[in-house]
Short mmCIF file of C-alpha atoms in Angstrom, two decimals:
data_model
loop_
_atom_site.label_atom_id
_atom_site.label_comp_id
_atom_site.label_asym_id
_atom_site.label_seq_id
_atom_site.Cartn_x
_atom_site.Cartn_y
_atom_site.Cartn_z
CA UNK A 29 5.78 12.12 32.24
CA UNK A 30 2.80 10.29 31.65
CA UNK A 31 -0.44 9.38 33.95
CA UNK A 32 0.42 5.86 35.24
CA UNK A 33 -2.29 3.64 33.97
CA UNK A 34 -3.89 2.97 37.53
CA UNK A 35 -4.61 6.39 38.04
CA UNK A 36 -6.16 6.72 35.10
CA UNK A 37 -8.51 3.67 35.99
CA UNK A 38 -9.13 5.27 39.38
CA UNK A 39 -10.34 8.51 37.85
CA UNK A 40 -12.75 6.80 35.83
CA UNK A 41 -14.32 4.21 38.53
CA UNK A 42 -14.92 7.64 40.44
CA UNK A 43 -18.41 9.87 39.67
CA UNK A 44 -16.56 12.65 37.70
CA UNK A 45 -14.59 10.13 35.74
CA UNK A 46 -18.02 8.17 35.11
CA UNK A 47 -19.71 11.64 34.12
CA UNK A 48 -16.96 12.27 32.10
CA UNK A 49 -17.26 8.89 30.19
CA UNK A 50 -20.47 9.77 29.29
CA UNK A 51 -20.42 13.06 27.98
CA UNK A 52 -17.22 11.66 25.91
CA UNK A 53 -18.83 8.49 24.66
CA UNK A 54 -21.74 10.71 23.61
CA UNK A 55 -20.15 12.69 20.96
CA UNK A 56 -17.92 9.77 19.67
CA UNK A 57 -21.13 7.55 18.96
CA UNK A 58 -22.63 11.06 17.10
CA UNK A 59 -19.41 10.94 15.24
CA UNK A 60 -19.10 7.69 14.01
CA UNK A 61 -22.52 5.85 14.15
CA UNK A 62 -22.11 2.28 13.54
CA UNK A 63 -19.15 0.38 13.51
CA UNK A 64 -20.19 -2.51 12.35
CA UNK A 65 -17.57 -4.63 10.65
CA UNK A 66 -15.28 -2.29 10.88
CA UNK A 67 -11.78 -1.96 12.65
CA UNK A 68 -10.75 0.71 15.51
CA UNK A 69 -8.15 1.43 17.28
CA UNK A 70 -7.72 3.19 20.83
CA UNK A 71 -4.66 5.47 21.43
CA UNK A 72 -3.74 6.16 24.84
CA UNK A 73 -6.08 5.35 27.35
CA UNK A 74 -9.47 4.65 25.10
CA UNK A 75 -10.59 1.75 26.75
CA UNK A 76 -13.50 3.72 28.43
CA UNK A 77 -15.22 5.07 25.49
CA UNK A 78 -14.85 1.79 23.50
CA UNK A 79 -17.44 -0.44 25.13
CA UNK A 80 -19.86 -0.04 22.01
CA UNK A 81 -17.52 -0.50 19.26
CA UNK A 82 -16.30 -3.84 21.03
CA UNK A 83 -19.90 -5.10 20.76
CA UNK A 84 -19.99 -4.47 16.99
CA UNK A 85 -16.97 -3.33 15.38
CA UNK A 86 -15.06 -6.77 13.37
CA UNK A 87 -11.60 -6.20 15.21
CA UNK A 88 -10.85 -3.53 18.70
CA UNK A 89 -7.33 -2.79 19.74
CA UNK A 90 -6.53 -0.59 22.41
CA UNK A 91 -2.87 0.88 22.30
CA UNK A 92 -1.71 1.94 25.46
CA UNK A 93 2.00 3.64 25.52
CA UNK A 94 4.57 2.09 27.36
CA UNK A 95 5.21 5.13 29.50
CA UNK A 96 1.58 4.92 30.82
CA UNK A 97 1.35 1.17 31.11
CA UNK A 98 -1.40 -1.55 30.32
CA UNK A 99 -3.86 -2.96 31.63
CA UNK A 100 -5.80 -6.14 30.49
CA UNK A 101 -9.26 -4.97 28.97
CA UNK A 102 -11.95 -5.96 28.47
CA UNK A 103 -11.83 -7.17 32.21
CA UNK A 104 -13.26 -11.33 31.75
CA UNK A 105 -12.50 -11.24 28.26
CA UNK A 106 -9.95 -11.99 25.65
CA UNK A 107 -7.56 -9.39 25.97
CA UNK A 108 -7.61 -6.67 23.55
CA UNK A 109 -4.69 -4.34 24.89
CA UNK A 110 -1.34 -4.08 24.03
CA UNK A 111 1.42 -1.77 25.78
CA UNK A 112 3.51 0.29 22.26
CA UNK A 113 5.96 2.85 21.63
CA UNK A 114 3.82 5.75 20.83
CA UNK A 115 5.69 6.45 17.66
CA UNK A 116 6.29 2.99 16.34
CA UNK A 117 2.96 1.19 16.63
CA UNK A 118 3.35 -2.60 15.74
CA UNK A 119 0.66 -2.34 13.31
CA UNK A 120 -0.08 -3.11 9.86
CA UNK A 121 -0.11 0.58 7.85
CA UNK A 122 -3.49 1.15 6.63
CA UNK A 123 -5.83 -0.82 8.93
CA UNK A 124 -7.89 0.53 10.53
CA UNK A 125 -11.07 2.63 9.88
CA UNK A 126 -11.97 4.40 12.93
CA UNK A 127 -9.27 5.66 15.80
CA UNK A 128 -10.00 7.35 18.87
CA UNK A 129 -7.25 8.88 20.66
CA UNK A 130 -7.55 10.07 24.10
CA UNK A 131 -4.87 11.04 26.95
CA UNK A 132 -2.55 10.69 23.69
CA UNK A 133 -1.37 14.03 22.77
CA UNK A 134 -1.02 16.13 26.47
CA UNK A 135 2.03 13.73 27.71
CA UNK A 136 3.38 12.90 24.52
CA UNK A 137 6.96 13.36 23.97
CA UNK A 138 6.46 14.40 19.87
CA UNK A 139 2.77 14.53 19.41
CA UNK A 140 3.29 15.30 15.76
CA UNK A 141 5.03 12.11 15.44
CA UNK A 142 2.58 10.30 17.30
CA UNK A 143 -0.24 11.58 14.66
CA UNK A 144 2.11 10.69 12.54
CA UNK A 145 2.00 7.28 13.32
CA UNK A 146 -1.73 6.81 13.55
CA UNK A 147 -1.83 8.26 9.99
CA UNK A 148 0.31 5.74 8.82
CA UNK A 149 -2.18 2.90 10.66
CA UNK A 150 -5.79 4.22 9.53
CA UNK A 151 -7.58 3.36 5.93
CA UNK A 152 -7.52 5.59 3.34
CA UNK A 153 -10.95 6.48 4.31
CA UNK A 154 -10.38 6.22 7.61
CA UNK A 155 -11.24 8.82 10.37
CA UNK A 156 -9.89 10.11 13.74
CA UNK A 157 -10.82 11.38 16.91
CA UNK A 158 -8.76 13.20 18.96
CA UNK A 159 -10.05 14.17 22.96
CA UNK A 160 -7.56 16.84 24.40
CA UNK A 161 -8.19 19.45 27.21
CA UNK A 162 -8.96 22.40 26.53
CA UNK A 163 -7.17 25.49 26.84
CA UNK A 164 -9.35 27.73 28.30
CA UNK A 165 -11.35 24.77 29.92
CA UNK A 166 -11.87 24.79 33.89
CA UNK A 167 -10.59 21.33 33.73
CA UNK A 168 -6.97 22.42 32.64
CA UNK A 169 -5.98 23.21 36.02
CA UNK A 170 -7.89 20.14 38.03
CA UNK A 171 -4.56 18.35 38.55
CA UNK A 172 -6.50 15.38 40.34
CA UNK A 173 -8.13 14.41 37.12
CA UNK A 174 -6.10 14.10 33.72
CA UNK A 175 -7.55 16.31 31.56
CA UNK A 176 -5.26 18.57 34.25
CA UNK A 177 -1.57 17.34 33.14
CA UNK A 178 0.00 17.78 30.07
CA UNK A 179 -0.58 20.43 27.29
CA UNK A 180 -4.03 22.26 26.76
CA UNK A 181 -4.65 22.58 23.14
CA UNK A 182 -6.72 25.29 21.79
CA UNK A 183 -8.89 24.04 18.73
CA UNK A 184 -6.48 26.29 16.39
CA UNK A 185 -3.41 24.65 18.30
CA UNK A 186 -4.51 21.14 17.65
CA UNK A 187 -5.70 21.82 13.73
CA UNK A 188 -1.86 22.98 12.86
CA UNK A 189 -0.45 19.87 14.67
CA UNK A 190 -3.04 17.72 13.13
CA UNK A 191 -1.79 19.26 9.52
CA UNK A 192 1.44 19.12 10.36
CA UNK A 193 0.84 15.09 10.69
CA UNK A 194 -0.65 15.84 7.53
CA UNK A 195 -4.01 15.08 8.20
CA UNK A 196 -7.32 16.81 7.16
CA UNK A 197 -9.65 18.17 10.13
CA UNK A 198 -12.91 17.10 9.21
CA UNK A 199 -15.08 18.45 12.18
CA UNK A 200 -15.05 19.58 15.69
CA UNK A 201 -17.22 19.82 18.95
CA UNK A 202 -16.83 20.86 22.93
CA UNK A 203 -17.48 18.65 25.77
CA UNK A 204 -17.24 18.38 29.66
CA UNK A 205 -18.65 21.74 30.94
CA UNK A 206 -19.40 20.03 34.79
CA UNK A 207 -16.91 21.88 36.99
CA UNK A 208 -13.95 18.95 37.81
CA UNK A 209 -15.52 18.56 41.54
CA UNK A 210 -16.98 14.77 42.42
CA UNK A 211 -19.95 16.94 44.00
CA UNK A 212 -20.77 17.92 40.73
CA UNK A 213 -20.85 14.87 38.82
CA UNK A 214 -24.51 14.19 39.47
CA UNK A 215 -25.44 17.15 37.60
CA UNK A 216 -22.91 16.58 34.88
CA UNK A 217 -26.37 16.28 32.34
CA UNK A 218 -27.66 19.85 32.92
CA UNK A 219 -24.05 21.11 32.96
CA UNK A 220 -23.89 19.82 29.49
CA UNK A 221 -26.92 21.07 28.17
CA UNK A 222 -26.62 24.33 29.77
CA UNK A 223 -23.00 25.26 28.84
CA UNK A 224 -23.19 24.19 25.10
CA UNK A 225 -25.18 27.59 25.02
CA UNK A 226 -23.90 29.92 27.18
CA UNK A 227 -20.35 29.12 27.89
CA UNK A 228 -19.19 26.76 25.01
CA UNK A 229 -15.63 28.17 25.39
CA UNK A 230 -15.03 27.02 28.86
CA UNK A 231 -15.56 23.06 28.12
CA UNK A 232 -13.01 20.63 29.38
CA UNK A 233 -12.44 18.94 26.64
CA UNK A 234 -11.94 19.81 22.68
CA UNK A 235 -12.89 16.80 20.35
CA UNK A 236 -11.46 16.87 16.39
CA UNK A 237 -12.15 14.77 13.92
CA UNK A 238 -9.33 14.35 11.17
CA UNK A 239 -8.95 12.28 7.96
CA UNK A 240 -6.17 11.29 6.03
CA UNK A 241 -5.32 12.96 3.03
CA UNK A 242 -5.10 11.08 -0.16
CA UNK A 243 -4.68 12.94 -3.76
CA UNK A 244 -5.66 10.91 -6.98
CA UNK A 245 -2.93 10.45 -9.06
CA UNK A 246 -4.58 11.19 -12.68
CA UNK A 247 -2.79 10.17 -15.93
CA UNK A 248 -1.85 13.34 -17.75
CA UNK A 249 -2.28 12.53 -21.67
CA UNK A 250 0.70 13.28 -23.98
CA UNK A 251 0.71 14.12 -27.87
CA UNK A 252 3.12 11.74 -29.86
CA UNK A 253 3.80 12.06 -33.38
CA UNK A 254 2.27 8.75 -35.39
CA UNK A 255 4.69 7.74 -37.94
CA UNK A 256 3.24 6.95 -41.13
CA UNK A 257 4.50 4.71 -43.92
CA UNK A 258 3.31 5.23 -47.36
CA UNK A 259 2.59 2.07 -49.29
CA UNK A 260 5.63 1.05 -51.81
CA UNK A 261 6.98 -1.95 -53.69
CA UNK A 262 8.95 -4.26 -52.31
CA UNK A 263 12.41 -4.77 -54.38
CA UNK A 264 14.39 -7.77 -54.68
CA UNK A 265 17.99 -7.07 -52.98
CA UNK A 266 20.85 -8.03 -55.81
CA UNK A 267 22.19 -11.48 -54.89
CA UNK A 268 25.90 -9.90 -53.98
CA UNK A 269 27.06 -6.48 -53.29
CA UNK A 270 26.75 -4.27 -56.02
CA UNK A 271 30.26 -3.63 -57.93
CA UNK A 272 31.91 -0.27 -57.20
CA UNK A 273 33.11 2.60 -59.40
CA UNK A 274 36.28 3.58 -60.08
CA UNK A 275 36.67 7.22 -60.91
CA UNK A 276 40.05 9.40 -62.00
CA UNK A 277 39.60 12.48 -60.18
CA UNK A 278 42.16 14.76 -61.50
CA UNK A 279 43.71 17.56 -59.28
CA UNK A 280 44.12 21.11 -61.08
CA UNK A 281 47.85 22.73 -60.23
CA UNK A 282 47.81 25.33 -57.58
CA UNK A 283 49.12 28.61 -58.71
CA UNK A 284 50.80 30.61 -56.16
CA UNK A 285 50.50 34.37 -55.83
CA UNK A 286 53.97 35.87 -56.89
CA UNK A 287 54.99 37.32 -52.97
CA UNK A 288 55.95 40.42 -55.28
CA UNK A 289 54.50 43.49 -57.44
CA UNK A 290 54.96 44.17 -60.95
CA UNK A 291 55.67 47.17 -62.53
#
């Protein structure tokens, strides 16, 4: 059962959930740099770690599964949201270049269809980023936030499902190392810095970078034998058929073997 889409917008209008935005935003605008002209989509709830590639990117879609519910974002804008099947996204294959998938893969029903899916919808150069709590993350068991429902992955956990969609991990990185408290979130900076170096295992969240996988089909050569015709004189057919030979054939008697022996 997924996060209903107003809790999820209540978690991040809170401190943690704001803290959390932007330790997340961080390491997806380290990722991908610019987005300029390019085209992204958002997988689950995304919306919050978008903002940027709205400002630049040439087209920004936010799929939200039904299960979860929609909401209209960006709020006093031209809606960019749409509420989807997870596994049957009504979108063009091979669009767009950068996807971002978070609060996707914990509550999904087949999250190797899901990837799936999104590898059907991204360029052949195009690259994803999937956010998913961490197994051994503090956060796991915060069930007032949603990093705490769902499946934990562990980075070797989500780099067999993301082959399994085949798709190509490309990278990875830790993030969220505040402890899941609201208290907390004003120090969610030092947390950061602090934990990247001595506790990088206990982060909250896992980030992986994928690609799609596509082989280059090259033209294998094959020897044929050249036919060669020697140079010759062209003769003039005969006007009809030519006239045909009659020949006696004579047959020789057969001689039987007497059945008997002579004395």
């Amino acid at each position: 059962m997924r996060r209903d889409v107003l809790d999820l917008r209540a978690f991040y209008a809170a401190p943690l959930g704001r803290a959390a935005r932007t330790m997340l935003t961080r390491k997806v605008d380290e990722a991908w740099g610019d987005t300029r002209d390019l085209d992204v989509l958002g997988v689950g709830y995304a919306t919050p770690f978008l903002d940027k590639a709205r400002t630049n990117a040439r087209r920004v879609v936010a799929a939200m599964p039904a299960q979860q519910g929609v909401e209209v974002w960006p709020h006093g804008h031209r809606n960019q949201a749409c509420l989807v099947e997870e596994t049957s996204l009504p979108l063009p294959n091979a669009m767009f270049d950068r996807v971002l998938a978070v609060h996707a893969l914990e509550e999904a029903d087949d999250p190797a269809a899901l990837l799936a899916e999104i590898g059907r919808v991204m360029a052949p150069t195009g690259r994803l980023i999937v956010a998913v709590s961490s197994r051994d993350g503090v956060w796991t068991g915060a069930e007032g936030t949603p990093f705490g429902h769902g499946r934990p992955y562990s980075r070797s956990q989500l780099e067999s499902l993301i082959r399994e969609a085949e798709l190509e991990p490309a990278g990875w990185t830790r993030a969220l190392y505040v402890p899941p408290v609201n208290a907390m979130a004003g120090w969610a900076e030092g947390f950061e810095q602090v934990g990247a170096r001595l506790w990088p295992r206990f982060a909250g969240v896992i980030l992986m970078e994928a690609i799609k996988q596509t082989f280059a089909v090259k033209p294998r050569g094959h020897r044929a034998r050249a036919r060669v015709f020697a140079p010759g004189v062209l003769l003039p057919s005969p006007a009809g058929p030519a006239p045909v030979r009659h020949t006696e054939r004579h047959s020789a008697p057969v001689h039987q073997a007497p059945s008997g022996r002579e004395d």
